[in-house]
Coordinates of C-alpha atoms in Angstrom, one line a residue:
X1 CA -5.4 -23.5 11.5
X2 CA -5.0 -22.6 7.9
X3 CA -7.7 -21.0 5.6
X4 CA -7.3 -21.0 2.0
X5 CA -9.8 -18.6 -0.6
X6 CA -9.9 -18.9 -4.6
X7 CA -12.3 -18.0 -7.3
X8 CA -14.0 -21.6 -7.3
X9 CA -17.3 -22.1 -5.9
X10 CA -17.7 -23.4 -2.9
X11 CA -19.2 -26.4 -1.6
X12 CA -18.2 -26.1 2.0
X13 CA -19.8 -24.1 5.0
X14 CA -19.4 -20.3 6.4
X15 CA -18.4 -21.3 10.2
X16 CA -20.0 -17.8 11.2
X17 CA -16.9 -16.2 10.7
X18 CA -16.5 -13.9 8.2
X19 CA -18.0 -12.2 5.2
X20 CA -16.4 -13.7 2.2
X21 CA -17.3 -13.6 -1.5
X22 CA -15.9 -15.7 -4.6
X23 CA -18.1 -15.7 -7.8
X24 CA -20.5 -14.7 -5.8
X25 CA -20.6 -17.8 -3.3
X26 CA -18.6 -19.1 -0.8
X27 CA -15.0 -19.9 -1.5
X28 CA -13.9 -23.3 -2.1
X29 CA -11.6 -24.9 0.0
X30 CA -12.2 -21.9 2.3
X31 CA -11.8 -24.3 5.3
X32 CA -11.6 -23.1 9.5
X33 CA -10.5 -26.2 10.6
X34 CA -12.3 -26.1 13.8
X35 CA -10.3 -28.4 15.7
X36 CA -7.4 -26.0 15.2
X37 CA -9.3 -22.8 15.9
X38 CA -8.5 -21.1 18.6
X39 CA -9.9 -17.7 20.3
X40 CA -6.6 -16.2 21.8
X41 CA -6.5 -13.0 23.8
X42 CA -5.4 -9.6 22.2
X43 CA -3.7 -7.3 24.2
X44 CA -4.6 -3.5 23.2
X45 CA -1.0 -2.8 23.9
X46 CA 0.8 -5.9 22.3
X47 CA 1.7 -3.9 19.2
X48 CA 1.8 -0.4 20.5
X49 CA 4.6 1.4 19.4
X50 CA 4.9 5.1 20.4
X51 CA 4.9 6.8 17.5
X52 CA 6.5 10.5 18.3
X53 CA 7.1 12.2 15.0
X54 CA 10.2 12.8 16.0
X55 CA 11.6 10.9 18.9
X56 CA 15.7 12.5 17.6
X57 CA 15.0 16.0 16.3
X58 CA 18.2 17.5 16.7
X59 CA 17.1 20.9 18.9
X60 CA 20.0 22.1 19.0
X61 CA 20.3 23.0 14.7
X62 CA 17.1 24.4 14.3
X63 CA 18.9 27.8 15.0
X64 CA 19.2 30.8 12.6
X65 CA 23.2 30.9 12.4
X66 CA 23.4 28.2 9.5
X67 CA 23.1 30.5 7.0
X68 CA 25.7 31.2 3.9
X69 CA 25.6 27.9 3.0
X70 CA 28.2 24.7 3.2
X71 CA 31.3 25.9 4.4
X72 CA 35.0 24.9 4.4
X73 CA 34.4 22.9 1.3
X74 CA 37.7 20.8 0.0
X75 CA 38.4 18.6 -3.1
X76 CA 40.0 15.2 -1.8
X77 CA 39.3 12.8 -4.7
X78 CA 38.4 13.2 -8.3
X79 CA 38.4 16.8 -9.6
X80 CA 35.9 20.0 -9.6
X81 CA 35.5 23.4 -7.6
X82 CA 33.2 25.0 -5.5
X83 CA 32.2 28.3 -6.0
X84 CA 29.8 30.7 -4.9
X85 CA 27.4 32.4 -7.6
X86 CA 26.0 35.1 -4.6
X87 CA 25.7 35.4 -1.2
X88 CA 22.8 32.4 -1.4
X89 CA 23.6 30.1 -3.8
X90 CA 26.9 27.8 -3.7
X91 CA 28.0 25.7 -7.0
X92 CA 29.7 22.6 -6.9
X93 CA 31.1 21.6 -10.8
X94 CA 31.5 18.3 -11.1
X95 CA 34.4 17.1 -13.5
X96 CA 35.4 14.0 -13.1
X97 CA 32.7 10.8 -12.7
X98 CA 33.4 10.3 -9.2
X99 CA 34.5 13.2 -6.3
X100 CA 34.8 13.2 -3.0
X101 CA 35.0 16.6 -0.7
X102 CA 35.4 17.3 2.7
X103 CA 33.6 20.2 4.1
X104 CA 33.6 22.0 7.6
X105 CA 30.2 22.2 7.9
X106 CA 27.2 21.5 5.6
X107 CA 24.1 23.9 6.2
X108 CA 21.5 25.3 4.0
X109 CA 19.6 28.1 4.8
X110 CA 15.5 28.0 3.2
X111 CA 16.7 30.9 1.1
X112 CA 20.1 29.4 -0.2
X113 CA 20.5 27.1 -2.6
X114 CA 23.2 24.4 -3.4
X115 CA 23.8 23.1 -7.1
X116 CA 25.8 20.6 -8.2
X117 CA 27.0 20.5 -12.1
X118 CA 27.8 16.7 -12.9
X119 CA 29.3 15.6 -16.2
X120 CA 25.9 12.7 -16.1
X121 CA 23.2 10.9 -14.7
X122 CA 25.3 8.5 -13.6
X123 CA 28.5 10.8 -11.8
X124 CA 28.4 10.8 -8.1
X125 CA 29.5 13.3 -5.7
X126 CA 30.4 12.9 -2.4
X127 CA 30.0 14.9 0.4
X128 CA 31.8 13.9 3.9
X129 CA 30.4 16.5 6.8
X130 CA 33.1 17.3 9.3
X131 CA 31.8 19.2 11.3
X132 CA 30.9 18.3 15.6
X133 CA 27.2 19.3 14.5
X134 CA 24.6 17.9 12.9
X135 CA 23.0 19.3 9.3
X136 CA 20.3 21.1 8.6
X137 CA 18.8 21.2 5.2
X138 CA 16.3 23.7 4.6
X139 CA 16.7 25.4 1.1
X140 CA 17.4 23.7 -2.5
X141 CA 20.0 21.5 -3.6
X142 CA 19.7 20.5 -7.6
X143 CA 22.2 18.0 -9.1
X144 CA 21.7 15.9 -12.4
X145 CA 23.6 13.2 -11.1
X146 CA 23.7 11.5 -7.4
X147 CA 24.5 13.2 -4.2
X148 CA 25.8 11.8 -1.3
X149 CA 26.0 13.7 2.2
X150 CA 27.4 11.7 5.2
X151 CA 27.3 13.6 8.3
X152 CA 27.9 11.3 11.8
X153 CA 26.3 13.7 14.0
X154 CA 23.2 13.9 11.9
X155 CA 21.0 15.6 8.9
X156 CA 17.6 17.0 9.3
X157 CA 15.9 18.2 6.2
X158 CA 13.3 20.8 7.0
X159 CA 9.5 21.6 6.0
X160 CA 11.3 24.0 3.9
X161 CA 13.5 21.6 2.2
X162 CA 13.5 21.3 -1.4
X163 CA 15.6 18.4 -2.9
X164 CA 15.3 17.9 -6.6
X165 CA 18.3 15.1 -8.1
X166 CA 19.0 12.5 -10.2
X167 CA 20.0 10.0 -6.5
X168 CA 20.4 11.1 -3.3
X169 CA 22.1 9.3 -0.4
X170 CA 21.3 11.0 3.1
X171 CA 23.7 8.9 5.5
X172 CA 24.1 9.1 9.4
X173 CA 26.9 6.4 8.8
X174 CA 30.5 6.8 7.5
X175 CA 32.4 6.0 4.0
X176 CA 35.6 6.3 3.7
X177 CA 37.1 8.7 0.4
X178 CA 38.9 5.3 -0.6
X179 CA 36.1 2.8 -0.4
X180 CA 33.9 5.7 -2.3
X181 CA 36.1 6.0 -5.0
X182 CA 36.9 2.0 -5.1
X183 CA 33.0 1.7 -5.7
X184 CA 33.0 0.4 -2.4
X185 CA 30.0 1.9 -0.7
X186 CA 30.4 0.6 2.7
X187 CA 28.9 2.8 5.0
X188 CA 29.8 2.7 9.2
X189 CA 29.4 3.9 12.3
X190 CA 32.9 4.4 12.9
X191 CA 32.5 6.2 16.7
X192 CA 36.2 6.1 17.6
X193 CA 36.5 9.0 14.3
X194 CA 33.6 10.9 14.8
X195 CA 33.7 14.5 16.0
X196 CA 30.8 15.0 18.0
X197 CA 28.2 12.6 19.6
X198 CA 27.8 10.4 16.3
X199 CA 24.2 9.8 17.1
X200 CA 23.6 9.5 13.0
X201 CA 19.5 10.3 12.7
X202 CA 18.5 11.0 9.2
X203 CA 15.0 13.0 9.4
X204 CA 13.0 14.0 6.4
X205 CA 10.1 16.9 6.8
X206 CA 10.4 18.2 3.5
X207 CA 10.5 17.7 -0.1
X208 CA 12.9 15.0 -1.5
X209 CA 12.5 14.6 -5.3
X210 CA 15.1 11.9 -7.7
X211 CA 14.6 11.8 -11.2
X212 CA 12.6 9.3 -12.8
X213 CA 14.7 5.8 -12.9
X214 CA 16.5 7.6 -10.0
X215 CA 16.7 6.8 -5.7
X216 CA 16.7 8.1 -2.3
X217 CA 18.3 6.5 0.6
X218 CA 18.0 7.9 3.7
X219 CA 20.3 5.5 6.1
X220 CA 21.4 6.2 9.9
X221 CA 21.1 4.6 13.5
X222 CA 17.4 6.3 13.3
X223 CA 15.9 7.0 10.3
X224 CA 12.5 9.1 9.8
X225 CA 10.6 10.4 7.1
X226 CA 7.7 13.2 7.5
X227 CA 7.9 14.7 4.2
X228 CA 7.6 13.4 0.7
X229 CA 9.7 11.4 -1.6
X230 CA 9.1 11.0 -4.9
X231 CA 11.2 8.3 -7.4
X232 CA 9.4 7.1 -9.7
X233 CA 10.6 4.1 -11.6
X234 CA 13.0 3.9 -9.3
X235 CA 14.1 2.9 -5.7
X236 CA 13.5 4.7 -2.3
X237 CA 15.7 3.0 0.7
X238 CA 15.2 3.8 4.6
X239 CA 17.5 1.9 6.6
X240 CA 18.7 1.5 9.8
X241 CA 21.6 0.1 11.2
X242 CA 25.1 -0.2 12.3
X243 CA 26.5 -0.8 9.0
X244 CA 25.1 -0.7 5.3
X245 CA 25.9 -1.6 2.4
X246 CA 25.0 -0.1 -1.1
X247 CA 25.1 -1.2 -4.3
X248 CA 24.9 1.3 -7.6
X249 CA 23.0 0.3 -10.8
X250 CA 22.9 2.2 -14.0
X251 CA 19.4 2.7 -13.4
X252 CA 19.7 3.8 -9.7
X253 CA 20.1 2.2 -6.7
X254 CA 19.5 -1.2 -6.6
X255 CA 19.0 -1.5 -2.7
X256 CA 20.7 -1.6 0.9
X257 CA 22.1 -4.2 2.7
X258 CA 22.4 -4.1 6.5
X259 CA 25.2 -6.2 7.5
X260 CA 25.4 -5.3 11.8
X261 CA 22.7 -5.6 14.3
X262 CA 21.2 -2.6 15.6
X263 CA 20.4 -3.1 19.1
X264 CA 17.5 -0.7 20.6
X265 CA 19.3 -0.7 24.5
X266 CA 22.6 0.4 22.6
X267 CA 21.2 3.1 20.9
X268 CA 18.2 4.0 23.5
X269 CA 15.8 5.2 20.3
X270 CA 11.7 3.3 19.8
X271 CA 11.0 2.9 17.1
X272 CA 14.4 3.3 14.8
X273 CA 12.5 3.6 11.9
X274 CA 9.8 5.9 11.2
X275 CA 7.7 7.1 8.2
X276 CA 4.6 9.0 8.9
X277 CA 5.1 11.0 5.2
X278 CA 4.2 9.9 1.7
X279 CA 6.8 7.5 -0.1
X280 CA 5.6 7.9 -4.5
X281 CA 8.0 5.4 -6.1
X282 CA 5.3 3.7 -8.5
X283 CA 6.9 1.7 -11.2
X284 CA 9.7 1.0 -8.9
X285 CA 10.4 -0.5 -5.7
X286 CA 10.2 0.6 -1.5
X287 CA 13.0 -0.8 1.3
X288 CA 12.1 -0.7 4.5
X289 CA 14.6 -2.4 7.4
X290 CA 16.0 -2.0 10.4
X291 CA 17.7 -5.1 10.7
X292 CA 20.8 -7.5 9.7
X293 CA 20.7 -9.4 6.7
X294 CA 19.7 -12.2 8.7
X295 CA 16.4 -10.7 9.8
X296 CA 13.8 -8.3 7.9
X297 CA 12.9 -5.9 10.3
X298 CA 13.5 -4.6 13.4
X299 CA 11.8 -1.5 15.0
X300 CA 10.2 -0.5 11.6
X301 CA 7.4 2.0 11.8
X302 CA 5.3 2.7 8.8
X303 CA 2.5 5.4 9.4
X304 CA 2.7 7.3 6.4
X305 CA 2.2 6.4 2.4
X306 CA 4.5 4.3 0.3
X307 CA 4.0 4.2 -3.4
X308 CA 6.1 1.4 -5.3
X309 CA 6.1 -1.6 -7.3
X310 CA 7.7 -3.6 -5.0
X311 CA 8.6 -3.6 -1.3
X312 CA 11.7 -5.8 -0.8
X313 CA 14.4 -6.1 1.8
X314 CA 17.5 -7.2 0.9
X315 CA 19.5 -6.4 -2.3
X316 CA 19.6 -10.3 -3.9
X317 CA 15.7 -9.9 -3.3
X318 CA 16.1 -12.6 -0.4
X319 CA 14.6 -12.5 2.7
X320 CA 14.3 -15.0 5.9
X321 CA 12.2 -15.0 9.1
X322 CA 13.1 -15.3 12.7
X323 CA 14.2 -12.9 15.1
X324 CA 13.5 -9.5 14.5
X325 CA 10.9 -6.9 16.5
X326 CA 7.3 -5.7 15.5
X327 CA 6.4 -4.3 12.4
X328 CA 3.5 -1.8 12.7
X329 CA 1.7 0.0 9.3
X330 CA -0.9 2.8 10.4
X331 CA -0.7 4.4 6.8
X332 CA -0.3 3.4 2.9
X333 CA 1.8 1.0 1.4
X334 CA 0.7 1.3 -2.3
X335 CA 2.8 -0.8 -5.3
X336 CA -0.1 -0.7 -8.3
X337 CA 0.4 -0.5 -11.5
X338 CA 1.4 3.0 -13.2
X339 CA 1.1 4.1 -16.2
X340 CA 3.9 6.7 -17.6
X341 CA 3.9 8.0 -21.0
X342 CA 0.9 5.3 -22.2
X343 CA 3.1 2.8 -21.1
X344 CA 1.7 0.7 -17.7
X345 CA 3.3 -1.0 -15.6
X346 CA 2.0 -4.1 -13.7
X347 CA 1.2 -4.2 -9.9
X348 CA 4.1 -5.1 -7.9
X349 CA 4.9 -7.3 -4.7
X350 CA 4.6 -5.9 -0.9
X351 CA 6.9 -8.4 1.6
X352 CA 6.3 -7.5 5.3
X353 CA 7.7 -9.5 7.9
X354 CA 8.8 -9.2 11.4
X355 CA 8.4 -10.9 14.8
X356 CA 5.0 -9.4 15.2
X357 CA 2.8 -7.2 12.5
X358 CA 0.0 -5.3 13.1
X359 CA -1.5 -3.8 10.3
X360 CA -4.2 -1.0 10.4
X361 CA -3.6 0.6 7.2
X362 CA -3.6 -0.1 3.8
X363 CA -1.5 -3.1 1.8
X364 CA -2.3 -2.6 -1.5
X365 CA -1.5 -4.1 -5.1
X366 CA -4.2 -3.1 -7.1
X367 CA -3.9 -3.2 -10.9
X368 CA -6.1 -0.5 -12.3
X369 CA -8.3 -0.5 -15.4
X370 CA -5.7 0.7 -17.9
X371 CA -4.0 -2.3 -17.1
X372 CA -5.8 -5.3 -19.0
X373 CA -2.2 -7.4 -19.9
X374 CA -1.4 -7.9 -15.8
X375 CA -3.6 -9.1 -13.0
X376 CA -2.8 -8.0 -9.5
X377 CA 0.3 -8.0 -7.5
X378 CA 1.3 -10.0 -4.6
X379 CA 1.0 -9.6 -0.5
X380 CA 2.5 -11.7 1.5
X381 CA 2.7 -10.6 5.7
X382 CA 5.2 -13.3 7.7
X383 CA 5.0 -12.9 11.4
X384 CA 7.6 -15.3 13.7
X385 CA 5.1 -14.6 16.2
X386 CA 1.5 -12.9 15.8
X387 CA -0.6 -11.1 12.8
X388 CA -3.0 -9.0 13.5
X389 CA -5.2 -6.7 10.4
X390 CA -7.4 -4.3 12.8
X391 CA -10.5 -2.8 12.2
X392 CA -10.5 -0.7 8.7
X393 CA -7.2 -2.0 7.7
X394 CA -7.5 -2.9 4.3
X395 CA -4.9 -5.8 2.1
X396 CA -6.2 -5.2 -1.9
X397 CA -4.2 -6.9 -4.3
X398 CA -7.4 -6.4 -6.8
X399 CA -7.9 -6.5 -10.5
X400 CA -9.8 -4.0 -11.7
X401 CA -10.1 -5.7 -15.3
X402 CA -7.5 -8.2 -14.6
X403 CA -7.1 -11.5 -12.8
X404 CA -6.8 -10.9 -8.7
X405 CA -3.4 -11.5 -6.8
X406 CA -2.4 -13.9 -4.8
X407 CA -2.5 -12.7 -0.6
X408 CA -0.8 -14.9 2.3
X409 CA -1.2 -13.8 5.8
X410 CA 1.0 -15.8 7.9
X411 CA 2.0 -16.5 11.3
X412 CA 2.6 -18.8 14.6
X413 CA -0.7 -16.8 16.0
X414 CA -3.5 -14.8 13.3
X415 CA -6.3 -12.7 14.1
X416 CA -8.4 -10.8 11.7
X417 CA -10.9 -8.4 13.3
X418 CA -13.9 -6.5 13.0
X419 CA -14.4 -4.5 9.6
X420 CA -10.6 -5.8 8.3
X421 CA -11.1 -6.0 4.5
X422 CA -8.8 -8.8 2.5
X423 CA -9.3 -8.7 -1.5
X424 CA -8.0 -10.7 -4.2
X425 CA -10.7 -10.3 -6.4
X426 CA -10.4 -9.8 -10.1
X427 CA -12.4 -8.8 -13.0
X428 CA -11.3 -12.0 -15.5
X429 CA -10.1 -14.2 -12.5
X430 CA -10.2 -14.5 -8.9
X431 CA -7.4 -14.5 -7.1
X432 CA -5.8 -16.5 -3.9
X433 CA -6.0 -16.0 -0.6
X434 CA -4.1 -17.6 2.3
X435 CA -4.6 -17.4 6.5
X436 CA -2.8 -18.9 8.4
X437 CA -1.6 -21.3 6.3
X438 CA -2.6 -24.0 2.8
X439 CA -5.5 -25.5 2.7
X440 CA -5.5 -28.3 5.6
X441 CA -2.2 -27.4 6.0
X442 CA -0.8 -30.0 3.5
X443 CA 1.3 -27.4 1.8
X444 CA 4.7 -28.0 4.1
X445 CA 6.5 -24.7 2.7
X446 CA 4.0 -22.3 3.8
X447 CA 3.8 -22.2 7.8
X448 CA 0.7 -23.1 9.9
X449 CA -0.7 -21.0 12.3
X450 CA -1.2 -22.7 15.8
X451 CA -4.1 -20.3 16.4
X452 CA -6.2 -18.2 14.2
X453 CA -8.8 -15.6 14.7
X454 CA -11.4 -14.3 12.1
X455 CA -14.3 -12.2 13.7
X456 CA -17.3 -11.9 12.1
X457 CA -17.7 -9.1 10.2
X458 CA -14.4 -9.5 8.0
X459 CA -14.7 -9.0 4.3
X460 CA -13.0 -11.8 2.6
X461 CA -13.3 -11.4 -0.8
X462 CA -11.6 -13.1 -3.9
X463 CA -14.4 -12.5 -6.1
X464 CA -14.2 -13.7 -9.7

């Protein structure tokens, strides 16, 4: 079955299905081919995920004997010193544009502090944990430029935690000092060199803050966020995997490529990935996988709030279906427009796709009213297998006093249910919507749905 919705009036019939509004009528060429229709059964469990806020939460750090700081610290590429200014606060100056040190343990206490004096923005330090523990992160670290703290074993950032750089990089994988200062940033899970069980969770309950154009990447073989992250303008990257790959612009990060499969009986973890915190990266852009490159997700968890302008999933921007595990958003992914210093951005583009996707939060794209030169942003939600928008989830890509986005909801099996809210609708100009495929499926590069399910109190709207 495919349904398609615009801002043209409508000439066609309501098929008792849903609630749907465009210039005030029915859409046109908002068609339920009923031959196609099917009612197929929905399992209350199909998409249940267990969502324990923290499924790897490292017991054994949350102990009061990581005080004094990072310890053991050593210089191994590039140039600086570490110093201590008092008994809490360590400083790390930065001389050269690239340095690499290897430290005996990396701890911080939620009265130390850690600082790090770059030469610029763009200077990048790393930081390779030796130690057979895990870190724990519960005081300030402050750098101008990026940060980059690989620790194997793992790094927990607590309630306490108060992160304020130009980048960070939070890595439960492994980079070599060579590839680091080749500009190779090629991060593994090297086991055979790891001292300690190598179980490489990253886990976020606090406050992580990058400067504006700046990025946070939290990447391990389980990665989960509880806190906040802030970057606007910029990027914010969780990724899990096996291996990953990173790429540097001069405005940031530019995004994360996983390159190995991460296998859930390997690594015994459900979900991998989990964010149940608030993500604000308006004006820039939100990567969530826990995949290969050959897949988009797998095991991703989204019950928090994302903020962005655009949700992508490889670095090229590409990304492919097939394969993969369920996707599952019980909280806010938000990439509208911003406006920063008078000048406002325009809503950007929210890609989720997965073997199944169950949404019963918010997708939105909004563009608000101080945004009259854009119209709305983009959603597109690609299933291999089945879609499924609950009751009170709500997909908005709406234009305030713009034109309304464009919508696609996609997949071998679709079911929108009670009180579900799609919008498209726009101020100047509806927008389009698409479930379950083109209209009468003539469009051959957007998939079909061999089953769709639209009960009948959805709101459909692509109002003009």
């Amino acid at each position: 079955m495919s349904s398609r919705f615009n801002n043209k009036k409508s000439n066609g019939s309501q098929n008792n299905v849903s609630k749907i509004q465009a210039n005030g009528q029915m859409a046109k060429n908002t068609h339920l081919n009923k031959s196609k229709t099917q009612v197929f059964a929905i399992s209350s469990t199909a998409f249940s995920v267990c969502l324990a806020l923290s499924t790897y939460t490292l017991p054994a750090l949350i102990n009061p004997a990581y005080a004094n700081g990072p310890k053991g610290g050593v210089v191994v590429d590039g140039s600086g010193d570490i110093s201590k200014l008092d008994a809490t606060t360590t400083i790390i100056n930065q001389t050269s544009q690239h340095m690499a040190i290897n430290w005996d343990s990396y701890n911080v206490a939620s009265n130390e502090r850690v600082q790090y004096i770059q030469p610029n923005s763009q200077s990048v330090s790393l930081n390779n944990i030796l130690s057979s523990n895990g870190s724990v992160i519960a005081g300030n670290i402050d750098a101008n430029g990026k940060v980059i703290l690989v620790n194997p074993n793992g790094i927990v950032f607590t309630q306490s935690a108060n992160i304020n750089v130009g980048s960070l990089v939070a890595s439960g994988l492994s980079i070599t000092p060579d590839d680091f200062i080749n500009g190779n940033y090629v991060f593994d899970a090297l086991e055979n060199s790891i001292n300690g069980d190598g179980n490489g969770a990253v886990i976020n309950h606090g406050i992580i803050n990058a400067a504006t154009g700046g990025s946070v990447s939290l990447i391990g073989k389980q990665v989960e966020n509880h806190g906040y992250i802030s970057a606007n303008l910029g990027a914010v990257n969780l990724a899990v995997g096996k291996q990953a790959v990173l790429t540097f612009e001069a405005g940031g990060l530019l995004g994360v490529r996983i390159t190995d499969e991460i296998l859930q009986e390997e690594l015994g973890l459900d979900p991998a990935l989990v964010n149940s915190g608030e993500i604000n990266a308006k004006g820039g852009r939100v990567l969530l996988t826990a995949s290969t490159s050959q897949y988009v997700f797998s095991q991703a968890v989204n019950s928090g709030i994302e903020h962005a302008t655009s949700v992508v999933v490889h670095a090229d921007g590409s990304f492919s279906l097939g394969g993969g595990a369920d996707v599952i958003n019980s909280g806010k992914v938000d990439v509208s427009s911003i406006n920063v210093g008078g000048n406002t951005s325009g809503a950007g583009q929210i890609v989720v796709l997965g073997e199944n996707i169950t949404s019963s939060g918010y997708l939105l794209a909004n563009v608000s009213a101080d945004s009259t030169s854009f119209q709305a942003g983009n959603i597109e939600v690609h299933a291999q297998d089945t879609v499924l928008l609950t009751e009170q989830s709500l997909t908005s890509a709406r234009g305030d006093v713009a034109n309304g986005g464009a919508i696609k909801v996609l997949g071998d099996k679709v079911a929108l249910l009670n009180d579900s809210v799609i919008d498209a609708s726009g101020e100047t100009g509806g927008g389009e919507i698409l479930i379950g495929g083109d209209y009468r499926g003539e469009n051959d590069l957007i998939r079909s749905a061999s089953a769709s399910y639209i009960a009948g109190n959805t709101h459909i709207n692509a109002n003009a």
